[in-house]
Coordinates of N, CA and C in Angstrom, one line a residue:
K75 N -20.1 -18.0 13.7 CA -18.8 -18.1 13.2 C -18.1 -16.8 13.4
K76 N -16.8 -16.8 13.8 CA -15.9 -15.7 13.8 C -15.1 -15.5 12.6
K77 N -14.8 -16.7 11.9 CA -13.9 -16.7 10.8 C -14.5 -17.5 9.7
L78 N -14.4 -17.0 8.5 CA -15.0 -17.7 7.3 C -14.2 -17.6 6.1
K79 N -13.9 -18.8 5.5 CA -13.1 -18.8 4.2 C -14.0 -19.4 3.1
I80 N -14.2 -18.6 2.1 CA -15.0 -19.0 0.9 C -14.1 -19.2 -0.2
S81 N -14.1 -20.4 -0.8 CA -13.2 -20.7 -1.9 C -14.0 -21.4 -3.1
G82 N -13.4 -21.4 -4.2 CA -14.0 -22.0 -5.4 C -13.5 -21.3 -6.7
R83 N -13.0 -22.1 -7.6 CA -12.5 -21.6 -8.8 C -13.5 -20.7 -9.6
E84 N -14.8 -21.0 -9.4 CA -15.8 -20.2 -10.1 C -16.5 -19.2 -9.2
L85 N -15.9 -18.8 -8.1 CA -16.5 -17.8 -7.2 C -16.8 -16.5 -8.0
L86 N -18.1 -16.1 -8.0 CA -18.5 -14.9 -8.8 C -19.0 -13.8 -7.9
S87 N -19.5 -14.2 -6.7 CA -20.1 -13.2 -5.8 C -20.1 -13.7 -4.4
V88 N -20.4 -12.8 -3.4 CA -20.4 -13.2 -2.0 C -21.8 -13.8 -1.8
P89 N -21.9 -15.0 -1.3 CA -23.2 -15.7 -0.9 C -23.9 -14.8 0.0
T90 N -25.2 -14.6 -0.2 CA -26.0 -13.6 0.6 C -26.1 -14.0 2.0
Q91 N -26.0 -15.4 2.3 CA -26.1 -15.8 3.7 C -25.0 -15.2 4.6
V92 N -23.8 -14.8 4.0 CA -22.7 -14.3 4.7 C -23.1 -13.0 5.4
F93 N -24.0 -12.2 4.9 CA -24.3 -10.9 5.4 C -25.2 -11.0 6.7
G94 N -25.6 -12.2 7.0 CA -26.3 -12.4 8.2 C -25.4 -12.8 9.4
L95 N -24.1 -13.0 9.1 CA -23.2 -13.4 10.2 C -22.6 -12.1 10.8
D96 N -23.5 -11.5 11.7 CA -23.1 -10.2 12.2 C -21.9 -10.2 13.2
Q97 N -21.5 -11.4 13.6 CA -20.4 -11.5 14.6 C -19.1 -11.9 13.8
L98 N -19.2 -12.0 12.5 CA -18.0 -12.4 11.7 C -16.9 -11.4 11.9
Q99 N -15.7 -11.9 12.1 CA -14.5 -11.0 12.3 C -13.5 -11.2 11.2
V100 N -13.4 -12.3 10.6 CA -12.4 -12.6 9.5 C -13.2 -13.2 8.3
L101 N -13.1 -12.5 7.2 CA -13.7 -13.1 5.9 C -12.6 -13.2 4.8
E102 N -12.4 -14.4 4.3 CA -11.4 -14.6 3.3 C -12.0 -15.2 2.1
M103 N -11.8 -14.5 0.9 CA -12.3 -14.9 -0.3 C -11.2 -14.8 -1.4
S104 N -10.1 -15.3 -1.1 CA -8.9 -15.3 -1.9 C -8.4 -16.7 -2.1
P105 N -7.9 -17.0 -3.3 CA -7.2 -18.4 -3.5 C -5.9 -18.4 -2.8
E106 N -5.4 -19.6 -2.5 CA -4.1 -19.7 -1.9 C -3.0 -19.1 -2.8
R107 N -2.1 -18.4 -2.3 CA -1.1 -17.8 -3.1 C -0.3 -18.8 -4.0
E108 N 0.0 -20.0 -3.4 CA 0.7 -21.0 -4.1 C 0.0 -21.5 -5.3
S109 N -1.3 -21.4 -5.4 CA -2.1 -22.0 -6.4 C -2.1 -21.3 -7.7
C110 N -1.7 -20.0 -7.7 CA -1.7 -19.1 -8.9 C -3.1 -19.0 -9.5
L111 N -4.2 -19.3 -8.7 CA -5.5 -19.2 -9.2 C -6.0 -17.8 -9.1
R112 N -7.0 -17.4 -9.9 CA -7.7 -16.1 -9.8 C -9.2 -16.4 -9.8
Y113 N -9.9 -15.9 -8.8 CA -11.3 -16.0 -8.7 C -11.9 -14.9 -9.7
R114 N -13.2 -15.0 -9.9 CA -13.9 -14.2 -10.9 C -14.8 -13.1 -10.4
M115 N -14.8 -12.9 -9.1 CA -15.7 -11.9 -8.5 C -15.3 -10.5 -8.9
E116 N -16.3 -9.7 -9.4 CA -16.0 -8.4 -10.0 C -16.5 -7.3 -9.0
L117 N -17.3 -7.6 -8.1 CA -17.9 -6.6 -7.3 C -18.2 -7.0 -5.9
L118 N -17.8 -6.2 -4.9 CA -18.2 -6.4 -3.5 C -19.5 -5.7 -3.3
P119 N -20.6 -6.4 -2.9 CA -21.9 -5.7 -2.8 C -21.9 -4.7 -1.6
Q120 N -22.8 -3.7 -1.7 CA -22.9 -2.7 -0.6 C -23.2 -3.4 0.7
E121 N -23.8 -4.6 0.7 CA -24.2 -5.3 1.9 C -23.0 -5.7 2.8
I122 N -21.8 -5.6 2.2 CA -20.6 -5.9 3.0 C -20.5 -5.0 4.3
G123 N -21.2 -3.8 4.2 CA -21.2 -2.9 5.3 C -22.0 -3.4 6.5
R124 N -22.7 -4.5 6.3 CA -23.5 -5.1 7.5 C -22.5 -5.8 8.4
L125 N -21.4 -6.2 8.0 CA -20.4 -7.0 8.8 C -19.6 -6.0 9.7
R126 N -20.2 -5.4 10.6 CA -19.6 -4.3 11.4 C -18.5 -4.8 12.3
N127 N -18.4 -6.1 12.5 CA -17.4 -6.6 13.4 C -16.1 -7.1 12.7
L128 N -16.1 -7.0 11.4 CA -15.0 -7.5 10.6 C -13.7 -6.8 11.0
T129 N -12.7 -7.5 11.3 CA -11.3 -7.0 11.5 C -10.4 -7.3 10.4
C130 N -10.6 -8.3 9.6 CA -9.8 -8.7 8.5 C -10.7 -9.1 7.3
L131 N -10.4 -8.5 6.1 CA -11.1 -8.8 4.9 C -10.0 -9.1 3.8
Y132 N -10.0 -10.3 3.3 CA -9.1 -10.8 2.3 C -9.8 -11.0 1.0
V133 N -9.5 -10.2 0.0 CA -10.2 -10.4 -1.3 C -9.1 -10.2 -2.5
D134 N -7.9 -10.8 -2.2 CA -6.9 -10.8 -3.3 C -7.3 -11.7 -4.4
S135 N -6.7 -11.4 -5.6 CA -6.7 -12.3 -6.7 C -8.1 -12.7 -7.2
N136 N -8.9 -11.6 -7.3 CA -10.2 -11.7 -7.9 C -10.2 -10.9 -9.2
N137 N -11.4 -10.3 -9.5 CA -11.4 -9.4 -10.7 C -12.2 -8.2 -10.3
L138 N -12.0 -7.7 -9.1 CA -12.8 -6.6 -8.6 C -12.4 -5.3 -9.4
K139 N -13.5 -4.6 -9.8 CA -13.3 -3.4 -10.6 C -13.7 -2.2 -9.7
Q140 N -14.4 -2.3 -8.6 CA -14.7 -1.2 -7.8 C -15.0 -1.7 -6.4
I141 N -14.8 -0.8 -5.4 CA -15.1 -1.1 -4.0 C -16.3 -0.2 -3.6
P142 N -17.3 -0.8 -2.9 CA -18.5 0.0 -2.6 C -18.2 1.0 -1.5
A143 N -18.9 2.1 -1.5 CA -18.7 3.1 -0.4 C -19.0 2.6 1.0
A144 N -19.8 1.5 1.0 CA -20.1 0.9 2.3 C -18.9 0.4 3.1
I145 N -17.8 0.2 2.4 CA -16.6 -0.3 3.0 C -16.2 0.7 4.2
G146 N -16.6 1.9 4.1 CA -16.2 2.9 5.1 C -16.9 2.7 6.4
T147 N -18.0 1.8 6.4 CA -18.7 1.6 7.7 C -18.1 0.5 8.5
L148 N -17.0 -0.2 8.0 CA -16.4 -1.3 8.7 C -15.4 -0.7 9.7
S149 N -15.9 -0.1 10.7 CA -15.0 0.7 11.6 C -14.0 -0.1 12.4
C150 N -14.2 -1.5 12.5 CA -13.3 -2.3 13.2 C -12.2 -2.9 12.3
L151 N -12.2 -2.6 11.0 CA -11.3 -3.3 10.1 C -9.9 -2.8 10.3
E152 N -9.0 -3.8 10.5 CA -7.6 -3.6 10.7 C -6.7 -4.0 9.6
R153 N -7.2 -5.0 8.8 CA -6.4 -5.5 7.7 C -7.3 -5.7 6.5
L154 N -6.8 -5.2 5.3 CA -7.6 -5.3 4.1 C -6.6 -5.6 2.9
T155 N -6.9 -6.7 2.3 CA -6.0 -7.1 1.1 C -6.8 -7.1 -0.1
L156 N -6.4 -6.3 -1.1 CA -7.1 -6.2 -2.4 C -6.1 -6.3 -3.6
S157 N -5.0 -6.9 -3.3 CA -4.0 -7.1 -4.4 C -4.5 -8.0 -5.5
N158 N -4.0 -7.8 -6.7 CA -4.3 -8.7 -7.9 C -5.7 -8.6 -8.3
N159 N -6.2 -7.4 -8.4 CA -7.6 -7.1 -8.9 C -7.5 -6.2 -10.1
S160 N -8.6 -5.5 -10.4 CA -8.6 -4.6 -11.6 C -9.1 -3.2 -11.1
L161 N -8.7 -2.8 -9.9 CA -9.1 -1.5 -9.4 C -8.4 -0.3 -10.0
S162 N -9.1 0.7 -10.4 CA -8.5 1.9 -10.9 C -8.7 3.1 -10.0
S163 N -9.6 2.9 -9.0 CA -9.9 3.9 -8.0 C -10.4 3.3 -6.7
L164 N -10.5 4.1 -5.7 CA -11.0 3.7 -4.4 C -12.0 4.7 -3.9
P165 N -13.0 4.3 -3.1 CA -14.0 5.3 -2.7 C -13.4 6.2 -1.6
A166 N -13.9 7.4 -1.6 CA -13.4 8.4 -0.5 C -13.7 7.9 0.9
E167 N -14.8 7.0 1.0 CA -15.2 6.5 2.3 C -14.1 5.7 3.0
M168 N -13.1 5.2 2.2 CA -12.1 4.4 2.8 C -11.3 5.2 3.9
G169 N -11.4 6.5 3.8 CA -10.7 7.4 4.7 C -11.3 7.3 6.1
A170 N -12.4 6.6 6.3 CA -13.1 6.5 7.6 C -12.5 5.3 8.3
L171 N -11.7 4.4 7.7 CA -11.2 3.2 8.3 C -10.0 3.5 9.3
Q172 N -10.3 4.1 10.4 CA -9.3 4.7 11.2 C -8.6 3.6 12.1
R173 N -9.0 2.4 12.0 CA -8.3 1.3 12.7 C -7.4 0.5 11.8
L174 N -7.5 0.8 10.5 CA -6.8 0.0 9.5 C -5.3 0.3 9.6
H175 N -4.5 -0.9 9.8 CA -3.1 -0.7 9.9 C -2.3 -1.4 8.8
S176 N -3.0 -2.3 8.0 CA -2.3 -3.0 6.9 C -3.2 -3.0 5.7
L177 N -2.7 -2.4 4.5 CA -3.5 -2.3 3.3 C -2.7 -2.8 2.1
H178 N -3.2 -3.8 1.4 CA -2.5 -4.4 0.3 C -3.2 -4.1 -1.0
L179 N -2.5 -3.3 -1.9 CA -3.2 -2.9 -3.2 C -2.3 -3.2 -4.4
A180 N -1.3 -4.1 -4.2 CA -0.4 -4.4 -5.3 C -1.1 -5.0 -6.5
N181 N -0.6 -4.7 -7.7 CA -1.0 -5.3 -9.0 C -2.5 -5.0 -9.2
N182 N -2.8 -3.7 -9.3 CA -4.1 -3.2 -9.7 C -3.9 -2.2 -10.9
S183 N -4.8 -1.3 -11.1 CA -4.6 -0.3 -12.2 C -4.7 1.1 -11.7
L184 N -4.2 1.4 -10.4 CA -4.3 2.7 -9.8 C -3.3 3.6 -10.5
T185 N -3.7 4.8 -10.9 CA -2.8 5.8 -11.5 C -2.3 6.9 -10.6
E186 N -2.9 6.9 -9.4 CA -2.4 7.8 -8.4 C -2.6 7.2 -7.0
L187 N -1.9 7.7 -6.0 CA -2.1 7.2 -4.7 C -3.4 7.9 -4.2
P188 N -4.4 7.2 -4.0 CA -5.7 7.8 -3.6 C -5.6 8.7 -2.4
A189 N -6.1 9.9 -2.4 CA -6.1 10.8 -1.3 C -6.7 10.2 0.0
P190 N -7.8 9.5 -0.1 CA -8.4 8.9 1.1 C -7.4 8.1 2.0
L191 N -6.4 7.5 1.3 CA -5.5 6.6 2.0 C -4.6 7.5 3.0
C192 N -4.4 8.7 2.6 CA -3.6 9.6 3.5 C -4.3 10.1 4.7
Q193 N -5.6 9.6 4.9 CA -6.3 9.9 6.1 C -6.2 8.8 7.1
L194 N -5.6 7.7 6.7 CA -5.5 6.5 7.6 C -4.4 6.6 8.5
K195 N -4.6 7.3 9.6 CA -3.4 7.6 10.5 C -2.9 6.4 11.3
S196 N -3.7 5.3 11.3 CA -3.2 4.1 12.0 C -2.4 3.2 11.1
L197 N -2.3 3.5 9.8 CA -1.7 2.7 8.8 C -0.2 2.5 9.1
T198 N 0.3 1.2 9.2 CA 1.7 1.0 9.4 C 2.3 0.2 8.1
F199 N 1.4 -0.4 7.3 CA 1.9 -1.1 6.1 C 1.0 -0.8 4.9
L200 N 1.7 -0.3 3.8 CA 1.0 0.0 2.6 C 1.7 -0.5 1.4
D201 N 1.1 -1.3 0.6 CA 1.7 -1.9 -0.6 C 0.9 -1.5 -1.8
V202 N 1.5 -0.6 -2.6 CA 0.8 -0.2 -3.8 C 1.8 -0.5 -5.0
S203 N 2.6 -1.6 -4.9 CA 3.5 -1.9 -6.0 C 2.7 -2.4 -7.2
D204 N 3.4 -2.3 -8.3 CA 2.9 -2.8 -9.6 C 1.5 -2.3 -10.0
N205 N 1.4 -0.9 -10.0 CA 0.3 -0.2 -10.4 C 0.8 0.8 -11.5
K206 N 0.1 1.9 -11.7 CA 0.5 2.9 -12.7 C 0.6 4.2 -12.1
I207 N 1.0 4.3 -10.8 CA 1.0 5.5 -10.1 C 2.1 6.4 -10.5
R208 N 1.7 7.7 -10.8 CA 2.7 8.7 -11.3 C 3.0 9.7 -10.3
T209 N 2.1 10.0 -9.3 CA 2.3 11.0 -8.3 C 2.0 10.5 -6.9
I210 N 2.6 11.1 -5.9 CA 2.3 10.9 -4.5 C 1.8 12.2 -3.9
P211 N 0.6 12.3 -3.4 CA 0.2 13.6 -2.8 C 1.0 14.0 -1.6
S212 N 1.1 15.3 -1.4 CA 1.8 15.8 -0.3 C 1.2 15.4 1.0
S213 N -0.1 15.1 1.0 CA -0.9 14.7 2.2 C -0.4 13.4 2.8
I214 N 0.6 12.7 2.1 CA 1.1 11.4 2.6 C 1.8 11.7 4.0
R215 N 2.2 12.9 4.2 CA 2.8 13.2 5.5 C 2.0 12.9 6.7
H216 N 0.6 12.8 6.5 CA -0.3 12.5 7.6 C -0.2 11.0 8.1
L217 N 0.5 10.2 7.3 CA 0.6 8.8 7.7 C 1.8 8.6 8.7
E218 N 1.6 9.2 9.8 CA 2.7 9.3 10.8 C 3.2 8.0 11.3
K219 N 2.4 7.0 11.3 CA 2.8 5.7 11.9 C 3.3 4.7 10.8
L220 N 3.3 5.1 9.6 CA 3.7 4.2 8.5 C 5.1 3.7 8.7
E221 N 5.3 2.4 8.6 CA 6.6 1.8 8.8 C 7.1 1.1 7.5
T222 N 6.1 0.7 6.6 CA 6.5 0.0 5.4 C 5.7 0.6 4.2
L223 N 6.4 1.1 3.2 CA 5.8 1.6 2.0 C 6.4 1.0 0.8
L224 N 5.6 0.3 0.0 CA 6.1 -0.5 -1.1 C 5.6 0.2 -2.4
L225 N 6.5 0.7 -3.2 CA 6.1 1.5 -4.4 C 6.7 1.0 -5.7
L226 N 7.2 -0.2 -5.6 CA 7.9 -0.8 -6.8 C 7.0 -0.9 -8.0
F227 N 7.7 -0.8 -9.2 CA 7.0 -1.1 -10.5 C 5.8 -0.1 -10.6
N228 N 6.0 1.2 -10.5 CA 5.0 2.2 -10.8 C 5.6 3.1 -11.9
S229 N 5.1 4.3 -12.0 CA 5.5 5.3 -13.0 C 5.9 6.6 -12.3
L230 N 6.5 6.5 -11.1 CA 6.8 7.7 -10.4 C 8.0 8.4 -11.0
E231 N 7.9 9.7 -11.2 CA 8.9 10.6 -11.8 C 9.6 11.4 -10.7
S232 N 8.9 11.6 -9.5 CA 9.4 12.4 -8.4 C 8.7 12.0 -7.1
L233 N 9.4 12.3 -6.0 CA 8.8 12.1 -4.7 C 8.6 13.5 -4.1
P234 N 7.5 13.7 -3.4 CA 7.3 15.0 -2.7 C 8.2 15.0 -1.4
E235 N 8.7 16.2 -1.1 CA 9.5 16.4 0.2 C 8.7 15.8 1.4
D236 N 7.4 15.8 1.3 CA 6.6 15.3 2.5 C 6.9 13.8 2.8
V237 N 7.4 13.0 1.9 CA 7.8 11.7 2.2 C 8.8 11.6 3.2
C238 N 9.7 12.6 3.2 CA 10.8 12.7 4.2 C 10.3 13.0 5.6
L239 N 9.1 13.3 5.8 CA 8.5 13.5 7.1 C 8.0 12.2 7.8
L240 N 8.1 11.1 7.0 CA 7.6 9.8 7.5 C 8.7 9.1 8.3
R241 N 9.0 9.7 9.5 CA 10.2 9.3 10.2 C 10.1 7.9 10.8
N242 N 8.9 7.2 10.8 CA 8.8 5.9 11.3 C 9.1 4.8 10.2
L243 N 9.3 5.3 9.0 CA 9.6 4.3 7.9 C 10.8 3.4 8.2
H244 N 10.6 2.1 8.1 CA 11.7 1.2 8.2 C 12.0 0.5 6.9
T245 N 11.0 0.5 6.0 CA 11.1 -0.2 4.7 C 10.5 0.7 3.6
L246 N 11.3 1.1 2.6 CA 10.8 1.9 1.5 C 11.3 1.3 0.2
W247 N 10.5 0.8 -0.6 CA 10.9 0.2 -1.9 C 10.4 1.1 -3.0
L248 N 11.4 1.6 -3.8 CA 11.1 2.5 -4.9 C 11.6 2.0 -6.2
G249 N 12.0 0.7 -6.2 CA 12.6 0.1 -7.4 C 11.7 0.2 -8.7
N250 N 12.3 0.3 -9.8 CA 11.6 0.2 -11.1 C 10.5 1.3 -11.3
N251 N 10.9 2.5 -11.1 CA 10.1 3.7 -11.4 C 10.9 4.5 -12.4
H252 N 10.6 5.8 -12.4 CA 11.3 6.7 -13.4 C 11.9 7.9 -12.6
L253 N 12.4 7.6 -11.4 CA 13.0 8.6 -10.5 C 14.3 9.0 -11.0
R254 N 14.5 10.4 -11.2 CA 15.8 10.9 -11.6 C 16.5 11.6 -10.4
S255 N 15.7 11.9 -9.4 CA 16.2 12.7 -8.3 C 15.4 12.3 -7.0
L256 N 16.0 12.6 -5.9 CA 15.4 12.4 -4.6 C 15.3 13.7 -3.9
P257 N 14.3 13.9 -3.0 CA 14.2 15.1 -2.2 C 15.4 15.4 -1.4
A258 N 15.7 16.7 -1.2 CA 17.0 17.0 -0.5 C 17.0 16.5 0.9
A259 N 15.8 16.3 1.5 CA 15.7 15.9 2.9 C 15.6 14.4 3.0
F260 N 15.9 13.6 1.9 CA 15.7 12.2 1.9 C 16.6 11.5 3.0
G261 N 17.8 12.0 3.2 CA 18.7 11.5 4.2 C 18.2 11.6 5.6
E262 N 17.1 12.3 5.8 CA 16.5 12.4 7.2 C 15.7 11.1 7.6
L263 N 15.5 10.2 6.6 CA 14.8 9.0 7.0 C 15.8 8.0 7.6
V264 N 16.2 8.3 8.8 CA 17.3 7.6 9.4 C 16.8 6.2 10.0
N265 N 15.5 6.0 10.1 CA 15.0 4.7 10.6 C 15.0 3.6 9.5
L266 N 15.3 3.9 8.3 CA 15.4 2.9 7.3 C 16.7 2.1 7.7
D267 N 16.6 0.8 7.5 CA 17.7 -0.1 7.9 C 18.9 -0.1 6.9
W268 N 19.4 1.1 6.7 CA 20.5 1.3 5.8 C 21.7 0.5 6.3
G269 N 22.4 -0.3 5.4 CA 23.6 -1.0 5.7 C 23.4 -2.3 6.4
Y270 N 22.2 -2.5 7.0 CA 21.9 -3.7 7.7 C 21.0 -4.7 6.8
N271 N 20.1 -4.1 6.1 CA 19.2 -4.9 5.3 C 19.0 -4.1 4.0
Y272 N 19.7 -4.5 3.0 CA 19.7 -3.7 1.7 C 18.3 -3.6 1.2
C273 N 17.5 -4.6 1.4 CA 16.1 -4.6 0.8 C 15.2 -3.6 1.5
S274 N 15.7 -3.0 2.6 CA 14.8 -2.0 3.3 C 14.7 -0.7 2.5
C275 N 15.6 -0.4 1.7 CA 15.5 0.8 0.8 C 16.0 0.4 -0.6
N276 N 15.1 0.4 -1.5 CA 15.5 -0.1 -2.8 C 15.3 0.9 -3.9
F277 N 16.4 1.2 -4.7 CA 16.3 2.2 -5.8 C 16.5 1.6 -7.2
E278 N 16.8 0.3 -7.2 CA 17.1 -0.3 -8.5 C 16.1 -0.1 -9.6
G279 N 16.6 0.1 -10.8 CA 15.7 0.2 -11.9 C 15.2 1.7 -12.1
N280 N 15.8 2.6 -11.4 CA 15.5 4.1 -11.6 C 16.7 4.8 -12.3
P281 N 16.5 5.7 -13.1 CA 17.6 6.5 -13.8 C 18.1 7.6 -12.9
L282 N 18.5 7.3 -11.6 CA 18.8 8.3 -10.6 C 20.1 9.1 -11.1
E283 N 20.0 10.4 -11.0 CA 21.1 11.3 -11.3 C 21.5 12.2 -10.1
D284 N 20.5 12.4 -9.2 CA 20.7 13.4 -8.2 C 20.0 12.9 -6.9
P285 N 20.7 12.2 -6.0 CA 22.1 11.9 -6.1 C 22.3 10.6 -6.9
P286 N 23.5 10.4 -7.4 CA 23.8 9.2 -8.2 C 23.7 7.9 -7.3
P287 N 23.5 6.8 -8.0 CA 23.4 5.5 -7.2 C 24.5 5.2 -6.2
E288 N 25.7 5.6 -6.5 CA 26.8 5.3 -5.6 C 26.7 6.1 -4.3
V289 N 26.1 7.3 -4.4 CA 25.8 8.0 -3.2 C 24.7 7.4 -2.4
C290 N 23.6 7.0 -3.1 CA 22.5 6.3 -2.4 C 23.0 5.1 -1.6
S291 N 23.9 4.4 -2.1 CA 24.4 3.2 -1.5 C 25.1 3.4 -0.1
R292 N 25.5 4.7 0.1 CA 26.2 5.1 1.4 C 25.2 5.3 2.5
G293 N 23.9 5.3 2.2 CA 22.9 5.5 3.3 C 22.6 6.9 3.5
P294 N 21.9 7.2 4.6 CA 21.4 8.6 4.9 C 22.5 9.6 5.1
E295 N 23.6 9.2 5.7 CA 24.7 10.1 6.0 C 25.3 10.6 4.6
G296 N 25.5 9.6 3.7 CA 26.1 9.9 2.4 C 25.1 10.9 1.6
I297 N 23.8 10.6 1.7 CA 22.9 11.5 1.0 C 22.9 12.9 1.6
R298 N 22.9 13.0 3.0 CA 22.9 14.3 3.6 C 24.2 15.0 3.2
D299 N 25.3 14.4 3.2 CA 26.6 15.0 2.8 C 26.5 15.5 1.4
Y300 N 25.9 14.7 0.5 CA 25.8 15.1 -0.9 C 25.0 16.4 -1.1
F301 N 23.9 16.5 -0.5 CA 23.1 17.7 -0.6 C 23.7 18.9 0.1
S302 N 24.3 18.6 1.2 CA 25.0 19.7 1.9 C 26.1 20.3 1.1
S303 N 26.8 19.4 0.4 CA 27.9 20.0 -0.5 C 27.4 20.8 -1.6
L304 N 26.2 20.4 -2.1 CA 25.6 21.2 -3.2 C 25.1 22.6 -2.7
R305 N 24.7 22.7 -1.5 CA 24.3 24.0 -0.9 C 25.5 24.9 -0.7
R306 N 26.6 24.3 -0.5 CA 27.8 25.1 -0.3 C 28.4 25.7 -1.6
I307 N 28.0 25.1 -2.7 CA 28.6 25.5 -4.0 C 27.9 26.8 -4.4

């Protein structure tokens, strides 16, 4: 088998027979989104590392509390979905997933953007919405290919200037955080679809003061002009 979907309201663990499928490429252990179900699996076993040919691993809407270090041996992995679990941390070994381009971590219990994620230079999509993240490490600048970054419903009080180096960003959602200001170079993110797709850059639900919301609505040029005028004062 190249693709396997395991389902069941009472799913508690990965059946041991799965680890013998060394040619498996896609493994799905998530309920259908429309069902609103949640499976009960709390742990991915270390044996997951035997599935060296996996390109996609879907484990949304379970009750995972930790991810084993063996995840780092899945060198072919391109897509990993771990949303709607109970994760408060991620193993450093995830930084070895250098083919990973899509990572879903929404609705967990992360309090910071894990540093290993900033080593994933192939990453183009990262969703860490609805966590408890308070800070973004400056090493985020290494995600040079990142196109979509979703940070809604966290506890961010500031953004590092390094975010402004992500020049390939097309979508950046920052809604419902605690941001009072933006980095002075924020207007350099010219690839955001300002004016064409409002949802591509979202600030709603933040107590922004610098620049104020009406300036943000003018797009990158308005933000650049705003900070330029402050430098002239």
